[in-house]
XYZ file of C-alpha atoms in Angstrom:
645
model
C 210.506 27.542 -58.462
C 207.073 28.998 -58.013
C 208.045 30.995 -54.510
C 203.784 31.570 -54.100
C 202.980 28.177 -54.920
C 201.260 27.261 -51.920
C 199.086 30.348 -51.501
C 196.381 29.493 -54.434
C 195.005 26.587 -52.235
C 195.202 28.219 -48.591
C 194.616 31.846 -48.695
C 192.672 34.679 -50.032
C 193.656 38.046 -51.163
C 191.877 39.113 -47.870
C 194.265 36.956 -45.953
C 196.807 39.966 -46.529
C 197.309 43.463 -45.476
C 195.618 45.579 -49.038
C 198.313 46.534 -51.655
C 195.303 48.046 -53.692
C 192.080 50.138 -53.583
C 190.569 47.024 -54.985
C 192.063 44.669 -52.262
C 190.617 47.713 -49.664
C 187.331 47.966 -51.212
C 187.227 43.454 -50.783
C 187.790 43.904 -46.868
C 184.893 46.576 -46.826
C 187.075 49.428 -46.229
C 186.024 52.722 -47.167
C 189.492 54.650 -46.168
C 192.228 52.899 -44.388
C 194.330 54.527 -40.981
C 197.798 53.967 -42.065
C 199.674 53.498 -45.260
C 203.149 51.643 -45.035
C 205.493 52.200 -47.766
C 208.574 49.541 -48.153
C 211.417 49.601 -49.911
C 210.797 45.154 -49.955
C 208.353 43.386 -51.478
C 205.503 42.429 -49.350
C 205.860 39.131 -47.959
C 203.827 38.370 -45.082
C 206.008 36.564 -42.605
C 207.425 37.389 -39.179
C 210.929 38.170 -40.475
C 209.620 41.007 -42.604
C 209.766 44.131 -40.918
C 206.719 45.850 -42.694
C 204.096 42.914 -42.500
C 205.009 43.004 -38.436
C 204.479 46.644 -38.040
C 201.605 46.188 -40.373
C 199.909 43.145 -38.727
C 200.745 45.026 -35.325
C 198.667 47.938 -36.119
C 196.011 45.438 -37.313
C 195.928 43.799 -34.346
C 195.627 46.924 -32.282
C 192.429 47.765 -34.233
C 193.639 49.842 -37.264
C 193.041 49.851 -40.922
C 196.413 49.326 -42.419
C 197.731 49.042 -46.412
C 201.166 48.329 -47.959
C 202.430 49.489 -50.897
C 205.111 47.425 -51.717
C 208.420 49.118 -53.690
C 206.908 52.198 -54.715
C 207.765 53.453 -58.236
C 209.175 56.903 -57.664
C 210.291 57.725 -61.172
C 206.804 57.831 -62.746
C 203.562 59.773 -62.139
C 203.491 59.017 -58.602
C 200.468 56.753 -58.681
C 201.681 54.517 -56.509
C 202.109 57.397 -53.695
C 198.555 58.620 -54.678
C 196.482 55.417 -54.909
C 195.261 55.303 -51.157
C 194.922 59.118 -50.708
C 196.104 60.621 -47.169
C 195.558 58.066 -44.309
C 193.315 58.914 -41.509
C 196.679 58.427 -39.188
C 199.997 59.178 -40.682
C 202.170 57.498 -43.649
C 205.121 55.305 -42.278
C 208.187 54.510 -44.086
C 210.405 51.539 -43.982
C 213.718 50.990 -46.348
C 213.625 47.310 -45.997
C 215.063 44.688 -43.802
C 218.587 46.269 -45.073
C 219.993 49.557 -45.211
C 219.326 50.709 -49.013
C 223.102 51.206 -49.388
C 224.572 47.666 -47.930
C 221.686 46.451 -50.149
C 222.413 47.996 -53.692
C 226.548 47.923 -53.341
C 229.670 45.782 -52.622
C 232.306 46.489 -50.318
C 234.335 47.737 -53.250
C 231.469 50.236 -54.138
C 230.185 48.412 -57.151
C 226.482 48.305 -57.878
C 224.975 44.940 -57.175
C 223.594 43.566 -59.973
C 220.564 41.496 -58.144
C 217.948 42.496 -54.796
C 217.123 39.419 -52.799
C 214.290 41.421 -51.367
C 212.601 42.104 -54.812
C 210.851 39.383 -57.105
C 213.288 37.812 -59.391
C 216.215 38.963 -57.389
C 216.090 42.000 -59.983
C 217.538 45.166 -59.151
C 216.449 48.996 -59.233
C 213.120 48.267 -57.619
C 214.123 51.134 -54.901
C 216.368 53.988 -55.151
C 219.348 54.468 -52.851
C 218.181 56.156 -49.719
C 214.262 54.949 -50.158
C 213.657 56.495 -46.617
C 214.674 59.998 -48.139
C 212.970 59.650 -51.413
C 209.201 58.499 -49.909
C 209.051 60.701 -47.432
C 210.225 63.837 -49.824
C 207.392 62.552 -52.414
C 204.868 61.928 -49.494
C 205.209 65.397 -48.225
C 205.126 67.079 -51.256
C 201.732 65.238 -52.040
C 200.301 65.839 -48.664
C 201.911 68.376 -46.827
C 199.627 67.965 -43.677
C 199.986 64.301 -43.161
C 202.078 62.693 -40.391
C 205.499 60.759 -41.793
C 206.931 58.159 -39.548
C 210.121 56.322 -40.578
C 211.747 53.220 -39.614
C 213.411 50.112 -40.172
C 217.040 49.583 -40.046
C 218.176 52.404 -42.675
C 216.411 54.803 -40.453
C 217.424 53.317 -36.742
C 221.239 53.602 -37.383
C 221.057 56.831 -39.157
C 219.390 58.638 -36.128
C 222.304 60.822 -35.475
C 225.608 61.883 -37.321
C 227.224 58.933 -38.965
C 229.511 58.372 -41.661
C 228.515 57.087 -44.693
C 231.003 54.622 -46.520
C 228.878 54.642 -50.045
C 229.410 58.696 -50.078
C 233.009 58.635 -48.181
C 231.376 61.809 -45.976
C 229.965 62.202 -42.572
C 226.225 62.971 -43.046
C 223.727 64.423 -40.262
C 221.269 62.662 -38.451
C 218.246 61.190 -41.213
C 215.858 63.535 -40.067
C 217.769 66.389 -41.554
C 217.680 65.200 -44.744
C 214.043 63.796 -44.392
C 210.542 65.422 -44.413
C 209.482 63.111 -41.824
C 208.067 64.014 -38.518
C 208.862 60.957 -36.163
C 211.893 58.361 -36.099
C 211.197 55.039 -35.077
C 214.304 53.060 -33.955
C 214.683 49.687 -32.971
C 211.898 47.137 -33.462
C 209.021 49.097 -33.141
C 205.927 47.351 -32.235
C 205.089 49.159 -29.371
C 206.378 52.112 -30.273
C 204.001 52.572 -33.179
C 200.812 51.125 -31.582
C 201.556 54.203 -29.044
C 202.103 56.675 -31.753
C 198.853 55.372 -33.478
C 196.832 55.637 -30.182
C 197.969 59.147 -29.425
C 197.180 60.523 -33.017
C 193.584 58.690 -32.596
C 193.341 60.945 -29.510
C 193.556 63.829 -31.303
C 197.252 64.914 -30.303
C 199.531 66.462 -32.797
C 202.460 64.887 -33.721
C 204.814 67.823 -33.335
C 204.133 67.538 -29.778
C 204.922 64.011 -29.454
C 208.548 64.484 -28.255
C 208.679 62.008 -25.358
C 208.195 58.720 -26.842
C 210.483 55.993 -25.626
C 212.578 54.503 -28.957
C 212.008 57.598 -31.147
C 214.076 60.404 -32.402
C 212.616 63.745 -33.128
C 214.088 67.193 -34.617
C 213.310 69.984 -32.556
C 214.355 74.100 -32.154
C 218.119 74.407 -30.497
C 216.560 75.590 -27.389
C 214.768 72.875 -26.194
C 218.223 71.167 -25.534
C 219.329 71.180 -21.821
C 221.782 73.231 -20.655
C 224.202 70.686 -19.377
C 224.796 66.780 -19.687
C 223.271 64.770 -16.539
C 222.475 61.418 -15.630
C 219.335 61.404 -17.466
C 220.503 63.628 -20.742
C 223.829 63.297 -22.656
C 224.714 65.944 -25.263
C 226.854 64.877 -27.672
C 229.159 67.160 -29.898
C 227.521 69.043 -32.501
C 227.404 67.565 -36.260
C 229.165 70.732 -37.211
C 231.677 69.909 -34.339
C 232.091 66.615 -35.595
C 232.524 67.354 -39.342
C 235.623 69.662 -38.104
C 237.078 67.075 -35.649
C 236.398 63.369 -36.765
C 237.491 62.679 -33.048
C 234.307 64.106 -31.692
C 232.721 61.933 -33.676
C 234.070 59.241 -32.378
C 233.810 60.442 -29.220
C 230.247 60.539 -29.434
C 229.796 57.185 -30.736
C 230.915 55.865 -27.150
C 228.227 57.409 -25.554
C 225.516 56.094 -28.461
C 226.599 52.456 -28.236
C 226.381 52.581 -24.306
C 222.984 54.114 -24.258
C 221.531 51.322 -27.166
C 223.148 48.868 -24.425
C 221.488 50.154 -21.487
C 218.491 48.494 -19.711
C 217.072 52.200 -19.135
C 219.329 54.595 -20.902
C 219.613 58.142 -21.234
C 218.062 60.806 -23.428
C 220.632 61.721 -26.153
C 220.503 65.433 -27.760
C 222.664 66.354 -30.795
C 222.961 69.857 -32.116
C 222.362 70.017 -36.286
C 222.550 73.895 -36.681
C 219.559 75.793 -35.461
C 218.277 72.642 -34.685
C 218.752 69.721 -32.271
C 218.157 65.862 -32.348
C 216.209 64.451 -29.419
C 216.836 60.544 -29.327
C 214.597 59.183 -26.685
C 215.838 56.217 -24.747
C 215.111 52.228 -25.568
C 212.265 50.416 -24.654
C 213.267 48.022 -21.906
C 213.384 44.334 -23.738
C 209.511 42.790 -24.774
C 208.689 40.322 -22.049
C 207.696 37.104 -23.494
C 204.115 37.411 -23.465
C 204.848 40.522 -25.931
C 207.155 39.069 -28.124
C 204.748 35.959 -28.128
C 202.079 38.386 -29.648
C 204.062 39.661 -32.178
C 205.070 36.255 -33.298
C 201.741 34.626 -32.864
C 199.976 37.439 -35.083
C 197.969 35.852 -38.528
C 201.195 35.757 -41.122
C 200.464 33.955 -44.082
C 203.795 33.155 -43.895
C 203.939 33.753 -47.633
C 204.133 36.372 -50.391
C 201.595 38.306 -51.499
C 199.187 36.616 -54.316
C 200.598 39.622 -56.761
C 203.924 37.973 -56.827
C 202.752 34.466 -58.017
C 205.247 32.753 -60.323
C 208.113 35.214 -59.331
C 210.909 33.946 -56.745
C 211.733 36.326 -54.111
C 215.505 35.209 -52.893
C 215.173 36.429 -49.308
C 211.886 34.662 -48.341
C 213.358 31.111 -50.136
C 215.827 31.707 -47.515
C 213.885 31.957 -44.456
C 210.603 30.314 -45.798
C 210.806 26.783 -43.778
C 212.901 28.671 -40.764
C 211.932 30.110 -37.170
C 213.171 32.726 -35.289
C 213.138 32.228 -31.377
C 214.430 35.101 -29.715
C 215.721 39.027 -30.899
C 218.934 40.459 -29.286
C 222.517 39.976 -29.333
C 224.655 40.227 -26.351
C 227.825 39.373 -28.147
C 228.505 42.993 -29.153
C 230.888 42.597 -32.368
C 232.539 45.583 -33.060
C 231.533 45.504 -36.975
C 227.409 44.394 -36.373
C 224.789 46.433 -36.050
C 222.369 43.931 -34.195
C 222.526 45.463 -30.996
C 222.247 48.862 -32.520
C 218.783 47.878 -33.441
C 217.638 45.362 -31.099
C 219.962 46.117 -28.269
C 222.095 43.478 -26.269
C 219.021 41.964 -24.502
C 217.853 39.057 -25.162
C 213.802 38.821 -25.691
C 212.857 35.246 -26.181
C 209.700 33.647 -27.313
C 207.594 30.875 -25.245
C 208.483 27.169 -26.164
C 204.336 27.011 -26.980
C 204.909 30.189 -29.472
C 207.826 28.332 -31.183
C 206.384 25.116 -31.466
C 202.742 26.660 -32.981
C 205.006 28.142 -35.516
C 206.836 24.937 -36.683
C 203.301 23.480 -36.797
C 202.129 25.964 -38.960
C 205.597 25.384 -41.229
C 205.238 21.785 -41.387
C 201.673 22.077 -42.875
C 203.239 24.209 -45.884
C 202.598 22.470 -49.112
C 206.029 22.177 -50.042
C 207.654 21.168 -47.054
C 209.462 17.960 -46.691
C 210.050 17.704 -42.790
C 213.396 19.628 -42.709
C 213.271 23.029 -40.586
C 215.844 25.158 -42.271
C 216.792 27.413 -39.268
C 216.126 27.116 -35.655
C 217.671 30.370 -34.369
C 217.759 33.743 -34.014
C 220.639 36.892 -34.540
C 222.829 34.272 -32.776
C 221.742 30.754 -32.700
C 222.443 29.771 -28.811
C 221.320 32.715 -27.107
C 217.852 31.790 -26.806
C 216.158 32.263 -23.072
C 219.787 33.689 -21.825
C 219.972 36.644 -19.395
C 221.925 37.552 -16.084
C 221.739 35.650 -12.886
C 221.234 38.975 -11.101
C 219.184 41.954 -13.343
C 219.631 44.016 -11.016
C 223.475 44.133 -12.127
C 222.484 44.103 -15.758
C 220.376 47.369 -15.340
C 223.359 49.157 -14.253
C 225.757 47.834 -17.229
C 227.207 49.698 -20.029
C 229.202 46.627 -21.248
C 228.384 46.487 -25.221
C 229.267 42.909 -25.054
C 228.820 40.500 -22.386
C 231.474 38.196 -23.991
C 234.285 40.240 -24.793
C 237.063 40.195 -23.355
C 235.537 37.602 -21.358
C 232.048 36.385 -20.688
C 230.343 38.329 -17.922
C 230.310 36.185 -14.644
C 226.915 37.386 -14.037
C 225.855 35.656 -17.765
C 223.527 32.499 -17.246
C 225.158 30.749 -20.483
C 223.154 27.691 -19.484
C 222.027 25.812 -22.992
C 219.300 23.421 -20.917
C 216.131 25.744 -22.659
C 217.641 25.553 -25.983
C 218.212 21.869 -25.830
C 214.715 21.246 -24.575
C 213.505 23.139 -27.590
C 215.440 20.915 -29.954
C 213.970 18.181 -28.204
C 210.337 19.222 -28.633
C 210.600 20.537 -31.810
C 212.151 16.943 -33.790
C 209.081 15.508 -31.822
C 206.637 17.169 -33.655
C 205.018 14.756 -36.302
C 206.043 15.751 -39.674
C 209.812 17.144 -38.653
C 212.489 14.861 -40.162
C 215.731 16.948 -38.949
C 215.785 20.658 -37.703
C 218.994 22.493 -38.910
C 220.989 25.847 -37.174
C 221.196 27.960 -39.999
C 222.016 30.957 -37.871
C 225.799 31.659 -36.393
C 226.557 29.640 -33.513
C 228.686 31.747 -30.506
C 231.143 28.660 -30.050
C 232.503 30.817 -27.334
C 229.172 31.071 -25.238
C 228.690 27.309 -25.446
C 232.419 26.422 -24.792
C 232.515 28.784 -21.762
C 233.605 27.071 -18.493
C 231.421 28.508 -15.930
C 232.649 26.514 -13.090
C 229.547 24.805 -12.504
C 229.857 21.397 -13.112
C 225.905 20.490 -14.298
C 225.771 23.725 -16.560
C 229.323 22.858 -18.096
C 228.067 19.543 -18.973
C 224.902 20.565 -20.518
C 226.808 23.114 -22.725
C 229.243 20.324 -23.672
C 226.151 18.018 -24.521
C 224.765 20.711 -26.801
C 227.833 21.174 -28.804
C 227.880 17.425 -29.506
C 223.989 17.361 -30.302
C 224.554 20.535 -32.399
C 227.163 18.600 -34.327
C 225.352 15.507 -34.592
C 221.914 16.401 -35.287
C 221.387 19.864 -36.284
C 224.091 20.530 -39.320
C 223.000 20.235 -43.222
C 226.245 18.670 -44.108
C 228.029 22.184 -43.105
C 228.372 24.183 -39.959
C 228.987 27.647 -40.332
C 230.814 29.425 -37.598
C 232.549 33.104 -37.472
C 235.791 32.954 -36.070
C 236.260 36.329 -38.212
C 239.959 36.361 -37.845
C 243.249 34.589 -36.435
C 245.417 37.204 -35.318
C 244.874 38.099 -31.544
C 245.216 41.938 -31.826
C 242.942 42.114 -34.916
C 240.141 39.625 -32.834
C 240.452 42.241 -30.003
C 239.436 44.918 -31.757
C 236.911 43.173 -33.354
C 235.558 41.978 -29.966
C 235.903 38.309 -30.790
C 237.379 35.324 -28.890
C 240.874 34.163 -29.481
C 241.370 31.636 -32.425
C 242.995 29.030 -30.332
C 239.319 28.569 -29.467
C 238.220 27.730 -33.054
C 240.667 24.787 -32.511
C 238.993 23.513 -29.731
C 235.633 23.799 -31.101
C 237.033 22.340 -34.675
C 237.919 19.430 -32.212
C 235.011 18.787 -30.865
C 233.653 18.824 -34.478
C 236.046 16.255 -35.539
C 235.570 13.794 -32.986
C 231.989 14.146 -33.206
C 231.971 12.971 -36.679
C 234.571 10.099 -36.226
C 232.227 8.997 -33.807
C 229.084 9.147 -35.768
C 230.682 8.532 -39.434
C 229.437 11.649 -40.608
C 231.158 13.540 -42.964
C 230.495 17.521 -42.503
C 232.299 20.438 -43.289
C 233.028 23.331 -40.711
C 232.757 26.374 -42.471
C 234.658 29.557 -40.888
C 233.775 32.903 -41.688
C 236.686 35.737 -42.074
C 236.697 39.326 -42.651
C 239.933 41.116 -44.418
C 240.445 45.057 -43.997
C 238.886 45.329 -40.965
C 240.518 47.793 -38.563
C 243.725 46.941 -37.028
C 244.425 44.247 -39.638
C 247.144 44.878 -41.729
C 248.497 42.865 -44.740
C 250.754 40.538 -42.970
C 247.907 39.478 -40.891
C 246.101 38.264 -43.712
C 249.067 36.463 -44.482
C 249.363 34.651 -41.104
C 245.354 34.130 -41.676
C 246.248 32.255 -44.539
C 249.183 30.578 -43.282
C 247.054 29.325 -40.431
C 243.651 28.132 -42.243
C 246.003 26.415 -44.432
C 247.430 24.623 -41.927
C 243.447 23.845 -41.147
C 243.481 22.653 -44.591
C 240.595 24.868 -45.635
C 240.166 26.630 -48.864
C 238.348 29.506 -47.470
C 234.609 30.018 -48.946
C 232.639 32.530 -46.277
C 234.614 35.462 -46.748
C 234.317 39.402 -47.142
C 235.853 42.532 -47.402
C 234.969 44.777 -44.513
C 232.319 47.020 -45.179
C 231.481 50.174 -42.765
C 227.784 50.431 -42.224
C 226.390 53.442 -39.800
C 226.431 53.157 -36.358
C 229.395 50.430 -35.443
C 232.396 50.791 -33.659
C 234.410 49.472 -36.488
C 232.664 52.076 -38.431
C 233.990 54.824 -36.651
C 237.474 53.652 -36.362
C 237.416 53.318 -40.310
C 236.045 57.330 -40.609
C 238.177 58.448 -37.359
C 241.443 56.301 -37.427
C 241.153 56.257 -33.825
C 238.874 53.831 -31.301
C 236.318 55.554 -29.686
C 236.825 53.753 -26.065
C 240.249 54.634 -25.708
C 241.343 57.446 -28.315
C 244.086 54.646 -29.569
C 245.230 55.444 -33.237
C 244.403 52.119 -35.238
C 245.431 51.438 -38.558
C 242.481 50.585 -41.160
C 243.197 49.763 -44.907
C 240.930 52.434 -46.774
C 242.596 52.404 -50.336
C 241.010 50.415 -52.783
C 244.477 49.150 -53.450
C 245.091 48.237 -49.485
C 241.871 46.246 -49.443
C 242.454 44.243 -52.678
C 246.298 43.457 -51.060
C 244.437 41.703 -48.159
C 241.602 40.194 -49.918
C 243.865 38.103 -52.083
C 244.984 36.072 -49.058
C 241.784 34.572 -48.635
C 242.582 32.405 -51.871
C 245.977 31.687 -51.597
C 245.080 28.344 -53.335
C 244.459 30.090 -56.561
C 247.056 29.906 -58.979
C 246.012 33.292 -60.343
C 247.166 34.796 -57.301
C 250.501 32.678 -56.450
C 253.180 34.730 -57.911
C 251.253 37.951 -56.458
C 251.388 36.747 -52.760
C 254.726 35.643 -53.232
C 256.075 38.965 -54.373
C 254.217 40.483 -51.507
C 255.674 38.558 -48.740
C 259.164 39.062 -50.289
C 258.163 42.903 -49.915
C 257.359 42.303 -46.165
C 260.566 39.958 -45.657
C 258.445 37.048 -44.571
C 260.254 34.092 -46.590
C 258.563 31.831 -43.969
C 255.048 32.372 -44.565
C 255.953 31.656 -48.409
C 257.466 28.440 -47.211
C 253.910 27.684 -44.983
C 251.717 28.427 -48.006
C 253.753 26.982 -51.315
C 255.765 24.524 -49.819
C 256.552 23.731 -53.837
C 257.892 26.812 -54.209
C 260.540 26.357 -51.244
C 261.474 23.138 -52.867
C 262.052 24.949 -56.401
C 263.924 28.126 -54.454
C 266.703 27.285 -51.782
C 267.728 30.510 -49.839
C 271.514 31.579 -48.817
C 271.875 31.698 -45.126
C 274.224 34.592 -45.345
C 272.052 36.715 -47.565
C 268.572 35.368 -47.882
C 268.981 35.728 -51.785
C 266.792 32.790 -53.497
C 268.751 30.471 -55.973
C 267.046 28.449 -58.865
C 266.706 25.067 -58.421
C 270.034 24.590 -60.414
C 271.856 26.546 -58.030
C 272.108 29.524 -59.887
C 271.534 32.704 -58.126
C 268.535 34.297 -59.714
C 269.305 36.855 -62.229
C 273.362 35.738 -62.061
C 274.744 33.515 -64.977
C 277.770 32.253 -62.750
C 278.068 28.550 -61.872
C 277.475 27.473 -58.161
C 280.204 26.385 -56.239
C 281.373 23.007 -56.136
């Protein structure tokens, strides 16, 4: 399938940010103000960060070029072609951390890259933020370098790197960059461009909100106060893992505050200063970002090549940013924050109409969602309470009583979208937080609307399979994950089955599960297998826990203790431990059966053998006194004596 088949009929090269000097000249430019280097292919779509930053700067009046996936191994012509920009170089590793993109949970090199034409691997280096910035600094020693994207954002302070199995310093210590933008960077990048335009030196920009900078150590305040938090130094964290864990509690809390403190961490003779995160974008601000003149298509240079990540979202619409779920293994809140920034209904409908005009659109919107599908328009009843709150999750251990969980605005969007000519069906492909939609508020009107939301979601917005993420079945593991009790999944499945029966639909409920998460032991995975077998589920959407920078779960994996309690938490870290847990996902595969049976014997759990393999139970009886298995003919295993008559 040609991923760019719609562009020749509707767009010219000049409708995109230029990727070559020839394209720059076609726009009538003699120079550029900003050159963006991206580890991803250039897709001019609001789901791709480099395009968002480029379009934002363009709307602010700057001439912006983009160099997607530059070759860092040849004569570096990709880094030289635009020369030095008038203001600065910007670097984005891409929409994913490069190491998550490149390696599996078993640290094996992946054979593909969803953000590269043709899905081929090898189009970007490991840690492109570091590699690109080092090249640019050598070529252009006097030009400012600004780094961003999720790779830089989540590595802004000392962090555990799973792929190198070591604690690394702030990425600022490893790069030649002058400034790091963390989180969603539209407002910040425009401020930086404006101050450079006004003649300010980038080394003097130490106060820009939502940035991190490396400064002389004497810049650090003498003590922690309400406006400044001094973390344990990188060297102290290297010497004592508990100190890294203690640091993380402060980092997460400040990332999720409405008005956070400035964070400081010494690295040798220097100090990293992390300025507070900006307040969440207003509806007007986020509308401006999504309403920029994106073509919604890959650049014409990729004609004839499929970009897998684009294929997934080409007919989808994102309605909001942020997530207040606070899952222990997730990086969304660390990057986007927990406060929801929602687009207006009008902006969403404009984009949906744009999708309906795409030549290959057949009437089916693949996703109408966000980081979590059903948080659109939600916030606290009393925002003054939210502004003081440091809870990392508004849903765990229980939904906050100040949280407005009314799904009415979301249903209104669904109904309006479905009424647009050309829309046959709108699907919800993003993850649904059923603990949010099923939460009993005590308000009869809200509870009735939320029940209706679940029913309409299941009846009208499922593309045959609805994916949800219980993640585990054991209460103590779910508590560490910051996920609801598994009993709630049973309640949601009951609604799902009832709606399917009433409507005559034959849809599937597909749960996501994680193995080897901190707190999870092998026996917990065996319990998960038995529980899901009882639900008649052969699991498909499963994964081993992969520690990624700046999550609670990663800090537990590295330090062995919980950042908030100091409690020691078991975590499977050795490959054999992780494999021992993962195999229970596939209890139904005959190749795993004997291994699982042997493991459950070792764990002294014949009851789970019986639950997972009833046929095996029929073939083997157990002596009540010795619990020693016997063959079907009654002989003890390994014995030749006849059974008693």
